[in-house]
């Protein structure tokens, strides 16, 4: 393989612009703040959901999943790829939804060609093909947050790490499937039409969340839906359209910030501040340092008082 995969954030703006860069048309992602079927239904046409959760380190697939049942035959009849590399699961999950929705969704020339090439392979080889796709990997990495301190391609998980994993749920051939590249096959959760998907997927997600300790809240859910600007234009809702356009502009700005490394900027800013203080004279510089120390000491004392008062 010619390069590694970096970590990307579970963020609707990241996923929306990532698929647009891959050539997908008329689709977006939307963050969901609750496990509520009505919230999904309000989004109009829903193609699937992407679920992010803490993955128990050391967990291995068993003879049967904890919910639903393995559908080994479906592994060859729909697009299901084994996950073969760290950090690729977010992009793999969204591709799992989109490639199984071709016909309903314009997936674009590049993903169509990828599906035609890899679609006849077994799941393990599909996963290898996805991991080695320069186009998909480079597009994925272009949305990783810039960091001068961490080389994500060299990082390996340990027992003490919090490891997070993306999986997809979608309706295919009137059946509800869970697509998790770490499992040996798609997991079938029963009959489900596209119209039934919101009401059928929510109980599955609720059962999954219920298996975690009561204090665990680190989950994230995104819906893959028809571009909400299209619906706003179709019904003539100018206010909704303006809100969605503003949302896109905000996402574009946030994505541009993710790609920028601000360490050099902060360093130059600090140099300028110190230079200015030195130019004011040695006494002014010493006073500035002592004032900063005093503020730090006061904050520490306040924190100790708060802790003592709450004990």
Steps between C-alpha positions, in 0.01 A plus 500: 500500500631844412389689813314489831156610612464780754221544753201712393233646725145376529352821365219556250693777324807280457301206364287717270792671330699175492237324289458807278876494436458133400239607244175412681209730407189602692591340836599641837550389860314640796587458867229338713483604865258229616396143421159608376326358193304824448825700482617271219166517318508881505815491286307367201678237290738306726752267334660369819666596826861498616552409866820578693559321830774391736626162385596259781873433451564130451141416402476237228205395285329185628297228336200732513469876553353640822202630301370385161656218296787468254391485135799337331322467167431873494873570541538409133172648372534852638804724544664394824873550560712369784693769685869430449664819628480731802330843470312419177171394663326839472545522125434128463167539681377784279613314186311193623179702503555681170612205288197301614275791404622539141191563291340702776814713535731649239830361635707659224742359245789410732300305759302331223824380340632389840183300565514337156864403558475377860140381507576147379774445759441324835466737801864465609631597157247782471637639826857477372397672177330781690799545731735520203289746300713813460193709415294396802794511744624841385147643512453357850835639621424846361237535777727392787581762759850637456735413788876563517537269799324172412567264211166320475638246252740367765257489792384162628232438759580356843278354771492841673389694192142603426443349156205629299340332201255599224235265362211547257133403504290507185204335328603273210254283306234575765721372783672692778874436500780598735824538301805469722830421331633334818226236484515194271179587314215754487270473802133462416247670729181392323271631225515874432388713210661836432189670640514287816871561557472779764258301719690172455857620555440700819411197720813322373714798597326530836575135580864551405537809723328315786781242504743767624541614864257769613766772504621442144384788279767503230285420199437693182234445236478651153232454238586468132216686327394669181651850485265708716542799269331302222189445711496866605507607134229249404255631761607863463616539859738797463571524872603133519708536184684801642568312825638200309722721283634668813567155646701406189705819523572427869609144418726624220669746737545236774648254250750761383609555862551125550759495226702787646784460750487802736814420700721729290246780525476469879879492530541818298224668702676417827829631361329828410345536846831430677686739267249775573536449877880504477488822302300656785798433722628239740280620787186475284593144394566390860169654609315317221654167607419558869140594417461182298639293788261674740198421283603135471549475878158657564327257262667206678390630840143554378488144369622361832237701687225372270621142549512545877151651505353210301670230707 
